[in-house]
PDB file of C-alpha atoms (C1' of nucleotides) in Angstrom:
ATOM      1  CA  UNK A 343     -30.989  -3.720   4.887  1.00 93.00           C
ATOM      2  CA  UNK A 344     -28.481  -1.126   4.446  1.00 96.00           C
ATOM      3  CA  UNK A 345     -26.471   0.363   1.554  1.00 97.00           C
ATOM      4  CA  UNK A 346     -22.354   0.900   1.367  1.00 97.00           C
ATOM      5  CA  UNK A 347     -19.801   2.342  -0.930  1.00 98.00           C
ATOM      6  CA  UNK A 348     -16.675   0.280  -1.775  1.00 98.00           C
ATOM      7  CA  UNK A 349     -13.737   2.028  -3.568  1.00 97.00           C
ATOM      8  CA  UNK A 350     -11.454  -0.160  -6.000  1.00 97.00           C
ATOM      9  CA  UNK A 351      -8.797   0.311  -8.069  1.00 96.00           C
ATOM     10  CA  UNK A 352      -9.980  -0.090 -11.530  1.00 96.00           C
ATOM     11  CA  UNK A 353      -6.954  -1.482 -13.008  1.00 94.00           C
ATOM     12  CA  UNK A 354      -6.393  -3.773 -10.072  1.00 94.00           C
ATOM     13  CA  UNK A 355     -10.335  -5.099 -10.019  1.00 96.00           C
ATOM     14  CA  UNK A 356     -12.985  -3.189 -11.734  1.00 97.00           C
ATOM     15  CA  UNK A 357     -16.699  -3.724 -12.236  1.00 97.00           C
ATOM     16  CA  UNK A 358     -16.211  -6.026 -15.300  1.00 97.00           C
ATOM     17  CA  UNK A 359     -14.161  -7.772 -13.463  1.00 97.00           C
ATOM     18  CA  UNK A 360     -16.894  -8.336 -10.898  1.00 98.00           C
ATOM     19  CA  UNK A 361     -19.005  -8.746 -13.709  1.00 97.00           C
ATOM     20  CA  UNK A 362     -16.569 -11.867 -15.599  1.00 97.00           C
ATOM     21  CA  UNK A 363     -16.325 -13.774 -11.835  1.00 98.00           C
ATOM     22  CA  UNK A 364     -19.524 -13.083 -10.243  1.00 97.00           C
ATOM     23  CA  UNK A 365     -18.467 -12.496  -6.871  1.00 97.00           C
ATOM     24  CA  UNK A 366     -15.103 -11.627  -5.159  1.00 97.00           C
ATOM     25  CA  UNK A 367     -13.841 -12.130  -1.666  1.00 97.00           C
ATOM     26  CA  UNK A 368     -12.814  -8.788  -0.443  1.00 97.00           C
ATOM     27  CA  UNK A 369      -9.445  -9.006  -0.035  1.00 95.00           C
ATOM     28  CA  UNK A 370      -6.385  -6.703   0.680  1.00 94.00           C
ATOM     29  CA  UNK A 371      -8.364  -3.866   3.466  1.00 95.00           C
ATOM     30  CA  UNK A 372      -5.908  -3.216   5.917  1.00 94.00           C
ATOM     31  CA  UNK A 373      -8.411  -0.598   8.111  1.00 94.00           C
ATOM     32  CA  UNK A 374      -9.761  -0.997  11.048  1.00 94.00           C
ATOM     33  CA  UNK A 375     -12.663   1.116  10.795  1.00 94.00           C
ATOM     34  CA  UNK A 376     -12.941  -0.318   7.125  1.00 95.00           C
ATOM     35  CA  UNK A 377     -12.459  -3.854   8.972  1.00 95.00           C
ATOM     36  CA  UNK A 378     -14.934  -3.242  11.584  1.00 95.00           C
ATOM     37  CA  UNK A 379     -18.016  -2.029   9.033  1.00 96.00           C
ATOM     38  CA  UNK A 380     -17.448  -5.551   6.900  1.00 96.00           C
ATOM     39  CA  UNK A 381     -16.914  -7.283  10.126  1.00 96.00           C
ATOM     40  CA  UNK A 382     -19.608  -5.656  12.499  1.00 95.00           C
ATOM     41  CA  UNK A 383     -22.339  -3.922  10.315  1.00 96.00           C
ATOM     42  CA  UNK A 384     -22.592  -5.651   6.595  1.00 97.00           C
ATOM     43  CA  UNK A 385     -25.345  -8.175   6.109  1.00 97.00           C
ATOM     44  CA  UNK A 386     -25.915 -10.629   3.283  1.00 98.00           C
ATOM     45  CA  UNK A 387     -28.125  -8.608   0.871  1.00 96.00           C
ATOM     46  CA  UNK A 388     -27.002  -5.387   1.972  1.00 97.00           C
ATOM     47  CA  UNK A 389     -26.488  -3.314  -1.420  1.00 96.00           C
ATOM     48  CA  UNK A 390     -23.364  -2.014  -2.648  1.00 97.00           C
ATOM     49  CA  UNK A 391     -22.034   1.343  -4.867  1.00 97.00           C
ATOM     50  CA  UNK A 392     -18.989  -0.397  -6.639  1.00 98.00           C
ATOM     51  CA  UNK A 393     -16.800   3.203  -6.614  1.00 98.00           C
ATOM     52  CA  UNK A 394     -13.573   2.885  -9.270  1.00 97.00           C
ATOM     53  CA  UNK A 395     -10.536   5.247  -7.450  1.00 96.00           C
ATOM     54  CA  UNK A 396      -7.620   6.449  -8.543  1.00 95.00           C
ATOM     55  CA  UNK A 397      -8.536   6.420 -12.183  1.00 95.00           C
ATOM     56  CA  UNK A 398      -9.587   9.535 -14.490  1.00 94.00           C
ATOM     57  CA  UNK A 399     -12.504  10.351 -14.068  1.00 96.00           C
ATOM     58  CA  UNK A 400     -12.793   8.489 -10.281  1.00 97.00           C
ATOM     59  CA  UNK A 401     -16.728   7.862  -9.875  1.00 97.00           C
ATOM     60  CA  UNK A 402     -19.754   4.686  -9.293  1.00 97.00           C
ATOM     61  CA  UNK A 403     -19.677   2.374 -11.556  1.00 97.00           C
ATOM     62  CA  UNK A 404     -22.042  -0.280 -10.373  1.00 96.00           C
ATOM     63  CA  UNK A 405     -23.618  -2.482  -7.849  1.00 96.00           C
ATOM     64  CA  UNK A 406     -23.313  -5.439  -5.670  1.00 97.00           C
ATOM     65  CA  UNK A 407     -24.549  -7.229  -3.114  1.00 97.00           C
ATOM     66  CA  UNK A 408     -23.223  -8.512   0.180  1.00 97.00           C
ATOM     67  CA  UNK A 409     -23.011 -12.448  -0.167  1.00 98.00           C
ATOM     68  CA  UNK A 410     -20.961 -13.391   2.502  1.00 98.00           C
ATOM     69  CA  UNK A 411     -20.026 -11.794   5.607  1.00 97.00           C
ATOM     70  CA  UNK A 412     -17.839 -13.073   8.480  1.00 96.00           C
ATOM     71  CA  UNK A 413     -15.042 -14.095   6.218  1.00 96.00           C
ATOM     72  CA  UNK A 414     -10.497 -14.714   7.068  1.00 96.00           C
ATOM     73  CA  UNK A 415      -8.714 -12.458   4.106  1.00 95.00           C
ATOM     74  CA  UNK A 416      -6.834 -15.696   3.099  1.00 95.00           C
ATOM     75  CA  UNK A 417      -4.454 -12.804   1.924  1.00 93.00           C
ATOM     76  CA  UNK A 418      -2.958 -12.010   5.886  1.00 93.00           C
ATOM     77  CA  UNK A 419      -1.986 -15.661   5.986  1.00 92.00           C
ATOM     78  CA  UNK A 420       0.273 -15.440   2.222  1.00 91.00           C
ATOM     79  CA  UNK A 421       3.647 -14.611   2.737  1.00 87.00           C
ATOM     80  CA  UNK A 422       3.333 -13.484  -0.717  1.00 87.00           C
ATOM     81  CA  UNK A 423       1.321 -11.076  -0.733  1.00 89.00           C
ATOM     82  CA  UNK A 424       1.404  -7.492   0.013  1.00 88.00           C
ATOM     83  CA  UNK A 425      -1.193  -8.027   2.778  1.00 91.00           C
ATOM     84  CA  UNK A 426       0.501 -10.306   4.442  1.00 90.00           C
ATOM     85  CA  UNK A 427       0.111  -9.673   8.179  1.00 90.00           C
ATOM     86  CA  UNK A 428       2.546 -11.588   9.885  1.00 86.00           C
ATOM     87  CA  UNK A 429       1.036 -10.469  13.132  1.00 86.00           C
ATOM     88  CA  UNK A 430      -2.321 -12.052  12.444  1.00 88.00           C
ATOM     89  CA  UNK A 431      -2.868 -15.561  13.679  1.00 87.00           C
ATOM     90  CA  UNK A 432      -4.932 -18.713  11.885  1.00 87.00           C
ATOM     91  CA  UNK A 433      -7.067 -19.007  15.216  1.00 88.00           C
ATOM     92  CA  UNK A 434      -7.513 -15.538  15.553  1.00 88.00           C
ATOM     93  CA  UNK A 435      -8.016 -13.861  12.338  1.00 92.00           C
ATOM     94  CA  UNK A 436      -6.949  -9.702  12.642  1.00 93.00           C
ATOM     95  CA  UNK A 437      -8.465  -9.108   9.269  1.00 95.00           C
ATOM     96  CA  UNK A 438     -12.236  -9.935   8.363  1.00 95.00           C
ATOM     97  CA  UNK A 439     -13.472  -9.846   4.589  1.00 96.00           C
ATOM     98  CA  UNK A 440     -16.954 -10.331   3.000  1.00 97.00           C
ATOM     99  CA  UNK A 441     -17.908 -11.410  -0.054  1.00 98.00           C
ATOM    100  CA  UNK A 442     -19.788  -9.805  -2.735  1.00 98.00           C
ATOM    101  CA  UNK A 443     -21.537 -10.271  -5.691  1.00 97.00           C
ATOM    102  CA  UNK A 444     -21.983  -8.261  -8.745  1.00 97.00           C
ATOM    103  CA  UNK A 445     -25.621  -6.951  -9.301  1.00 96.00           C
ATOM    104  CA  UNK A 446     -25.286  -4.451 -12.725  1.00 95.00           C
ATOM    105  CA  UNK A 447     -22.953  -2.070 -14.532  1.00 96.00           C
ATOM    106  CA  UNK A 448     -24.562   1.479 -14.240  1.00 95.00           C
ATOM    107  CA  UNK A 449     -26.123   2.006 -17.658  1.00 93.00           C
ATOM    108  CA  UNK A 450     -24.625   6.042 -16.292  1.00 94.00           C
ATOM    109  CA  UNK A 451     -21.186   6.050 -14.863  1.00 96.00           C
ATOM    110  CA  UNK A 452     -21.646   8.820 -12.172  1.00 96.00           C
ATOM    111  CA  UNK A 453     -18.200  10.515 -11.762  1.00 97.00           C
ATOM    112  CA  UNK A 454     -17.152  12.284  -8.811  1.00 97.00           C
ATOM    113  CA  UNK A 455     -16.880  16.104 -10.398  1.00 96.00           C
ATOM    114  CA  UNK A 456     -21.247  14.902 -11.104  1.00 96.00           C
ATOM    115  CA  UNK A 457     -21.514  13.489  -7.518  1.00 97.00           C
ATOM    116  CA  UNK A 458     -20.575  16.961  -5.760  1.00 96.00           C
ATOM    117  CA  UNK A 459     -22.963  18.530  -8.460  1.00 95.00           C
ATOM    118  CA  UNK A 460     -26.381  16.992  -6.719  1.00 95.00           C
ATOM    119  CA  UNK A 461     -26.741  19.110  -3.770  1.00 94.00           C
ATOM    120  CA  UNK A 462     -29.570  16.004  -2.236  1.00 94.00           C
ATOM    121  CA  UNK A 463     -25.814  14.055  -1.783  1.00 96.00           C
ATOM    122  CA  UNK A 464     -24.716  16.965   0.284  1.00 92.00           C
ATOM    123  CA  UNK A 465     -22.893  15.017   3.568  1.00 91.00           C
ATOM    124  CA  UNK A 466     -21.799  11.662   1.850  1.00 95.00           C
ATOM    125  CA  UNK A 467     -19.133  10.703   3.364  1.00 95.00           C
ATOM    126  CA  UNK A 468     -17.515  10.081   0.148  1.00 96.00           C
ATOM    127  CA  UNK A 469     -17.778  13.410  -0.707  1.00 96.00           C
ATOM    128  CA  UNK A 470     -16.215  14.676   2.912  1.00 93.00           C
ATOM    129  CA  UNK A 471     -13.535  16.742   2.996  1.00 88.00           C
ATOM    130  CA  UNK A 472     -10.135  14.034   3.099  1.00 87.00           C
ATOM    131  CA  UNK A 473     -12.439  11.182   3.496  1.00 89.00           C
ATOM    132  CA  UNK A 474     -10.459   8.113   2.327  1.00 92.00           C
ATOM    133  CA  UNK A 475     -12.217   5.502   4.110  1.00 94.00           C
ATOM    134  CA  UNK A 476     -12.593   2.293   1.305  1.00 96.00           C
ATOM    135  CA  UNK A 477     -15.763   1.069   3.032  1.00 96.00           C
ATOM    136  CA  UNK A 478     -18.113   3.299   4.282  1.00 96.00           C
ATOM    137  CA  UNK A 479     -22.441   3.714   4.953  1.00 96.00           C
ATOM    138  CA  UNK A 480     -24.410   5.410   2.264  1.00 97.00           C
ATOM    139  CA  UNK A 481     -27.722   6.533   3.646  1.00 96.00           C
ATOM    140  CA  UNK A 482     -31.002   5.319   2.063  1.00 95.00           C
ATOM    141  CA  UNK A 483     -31.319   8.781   0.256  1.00 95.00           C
ATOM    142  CA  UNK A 484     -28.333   8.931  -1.100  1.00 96.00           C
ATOM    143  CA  UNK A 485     -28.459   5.530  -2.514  1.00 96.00           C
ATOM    144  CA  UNK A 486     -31.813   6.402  -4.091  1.00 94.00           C
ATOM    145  CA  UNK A 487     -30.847   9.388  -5.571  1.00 94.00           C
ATOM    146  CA  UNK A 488     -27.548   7.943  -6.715  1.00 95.00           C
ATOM    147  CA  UNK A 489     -29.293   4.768  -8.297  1.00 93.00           C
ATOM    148  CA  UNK A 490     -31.773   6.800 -10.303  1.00 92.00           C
ATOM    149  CA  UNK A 491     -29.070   9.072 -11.693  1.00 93.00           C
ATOM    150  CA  UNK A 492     -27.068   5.784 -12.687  1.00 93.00           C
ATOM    151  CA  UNK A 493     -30.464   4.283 -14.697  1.00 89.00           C
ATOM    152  CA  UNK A 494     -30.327   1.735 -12.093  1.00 83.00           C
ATOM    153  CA  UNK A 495     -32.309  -0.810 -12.378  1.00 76.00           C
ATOM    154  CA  UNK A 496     -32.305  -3.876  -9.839  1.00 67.00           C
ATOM    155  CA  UNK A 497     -30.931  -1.751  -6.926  1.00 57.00           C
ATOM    156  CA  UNK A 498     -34.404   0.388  -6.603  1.00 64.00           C
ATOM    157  CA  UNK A 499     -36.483  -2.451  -7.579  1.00 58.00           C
ATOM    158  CA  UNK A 500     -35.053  -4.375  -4.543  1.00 59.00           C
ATOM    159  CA  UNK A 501     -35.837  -1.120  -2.799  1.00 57.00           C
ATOM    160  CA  UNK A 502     -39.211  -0.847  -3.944  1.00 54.00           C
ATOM    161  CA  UNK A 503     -39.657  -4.741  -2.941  1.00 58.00           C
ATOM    162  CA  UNK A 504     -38.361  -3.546   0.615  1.00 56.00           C
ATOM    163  CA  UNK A 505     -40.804  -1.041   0.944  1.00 52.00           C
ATOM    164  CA  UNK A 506     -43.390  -2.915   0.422  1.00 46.00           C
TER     165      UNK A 506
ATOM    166  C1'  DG B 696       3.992  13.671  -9.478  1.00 51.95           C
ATOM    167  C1'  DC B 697       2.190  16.676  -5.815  1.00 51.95           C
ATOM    168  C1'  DC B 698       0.376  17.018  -1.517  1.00 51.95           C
ATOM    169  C1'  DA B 699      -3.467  17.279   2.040  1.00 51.95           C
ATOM    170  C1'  DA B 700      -5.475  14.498   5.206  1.00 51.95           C
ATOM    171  C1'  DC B 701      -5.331  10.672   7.749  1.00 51.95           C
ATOM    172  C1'  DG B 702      -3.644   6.384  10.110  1.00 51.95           C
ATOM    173  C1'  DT B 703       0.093   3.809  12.274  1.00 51.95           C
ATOM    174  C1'  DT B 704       4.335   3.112  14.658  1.00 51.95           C
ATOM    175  C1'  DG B 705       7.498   3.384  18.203  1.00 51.95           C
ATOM    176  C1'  DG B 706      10.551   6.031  21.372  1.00 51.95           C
ATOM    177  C1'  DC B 707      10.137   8.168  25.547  1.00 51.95           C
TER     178       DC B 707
ATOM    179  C1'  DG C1420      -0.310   8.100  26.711  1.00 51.95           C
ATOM    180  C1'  DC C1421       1.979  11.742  24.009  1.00 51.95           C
ATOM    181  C1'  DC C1422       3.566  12.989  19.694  1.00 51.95           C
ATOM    182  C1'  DA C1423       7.012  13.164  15.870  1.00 51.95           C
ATOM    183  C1'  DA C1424       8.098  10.630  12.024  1.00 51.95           C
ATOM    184  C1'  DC C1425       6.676   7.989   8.575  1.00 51.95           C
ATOM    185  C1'  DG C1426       3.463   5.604   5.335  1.00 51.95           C
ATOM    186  C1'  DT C1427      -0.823   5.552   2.621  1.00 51.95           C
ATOM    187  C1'  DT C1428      -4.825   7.142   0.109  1.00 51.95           C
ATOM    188  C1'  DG C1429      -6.621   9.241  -3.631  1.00 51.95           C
ATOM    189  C1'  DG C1430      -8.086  13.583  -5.946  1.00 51.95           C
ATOM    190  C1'  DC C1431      -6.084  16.815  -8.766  1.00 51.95           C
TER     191       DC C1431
END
DNA sequence: GCCAACGTTGGC
DNA sequence: GCCAACGTTGGC
């Protein structure tokens, strides 16, 4: 079991968005270290920090869960779409997705400027200096810490339920 | 809209 | 395989 941070555009899909459908393939990452955590290290029931970017403030806004792993971004294949990748072939997908599924909206949206405030969060790689990776590991800690600012609730009691 | 920090591309 | 040019991300 291991714990991630996923940035998205809030006005292209946001956490009531997540929230409305349920789950979402994870389309449109066009990374290959991005690629290669979904790909490689995610596992179905691995938690999630939903993270909204480029929006005012930028900051968590939620959690999922991993549902699906192992998954072709349909997207590489649409000649319509802006990720279409006309290098990637049907038998040999270049670009791997996973699914998620929403969990809860953070009763306490935790904005960035707050993030940098809790010195425990201290090396997130969210919080590194020009980190722009869209995917990346959050460390048990941090999760912790970050869930109990939020007023999480089902992402520690899965926690606790691990522990035990 | 600016721009720092990366990542990718392609000539050589 | 180097590296300059270019493109993208994302906070500010």
């Amino acid at each position: 079991m291991q714990y991630w941070l996923m940035k998205s555009e809030p006005h292209v899909y946001s956490i009531a968005d997540l929230a409305r459908d349920g789950k979402i393939g994870w389309e449109g990452v066009r990374n290959y270290q991005a690629r290669n955590t979904m790909r490689d290290l995610m596992q179905v029931g691995d938690l999630v920090l939903f993270y909204h970017s480029s929006t005012e403030p930028p900051g968590v806004a939620g959690l999922a869960r991993i549902s699906k792993t192992g998954l072709p971004d349909p997207s590489q294949f649409d000649a319509q779409s802006d990720y279409y990748d006309p290098k990637s072939a049907p038998e040999t997908p270049r670009w791997i997705m996973v699914e998620i599924e929403y969990v809860e909206t953070f009763q306490q949206y935790l904005s960035l400027a707050e993030l940098k405030n809790l010195p425990e969060l201290a090396g997130m790689v969210l919080l590194q200096r020009g980190s722009r990776l869209s995917v990346q590991p959050v460390s048990p800690e941090h999760f912790e810490r970050i869930c109990k600012k939020a007023g999480c609730s089902a992402g520690c009691i899965s926690m606790q339920e691990k522990k035990v």
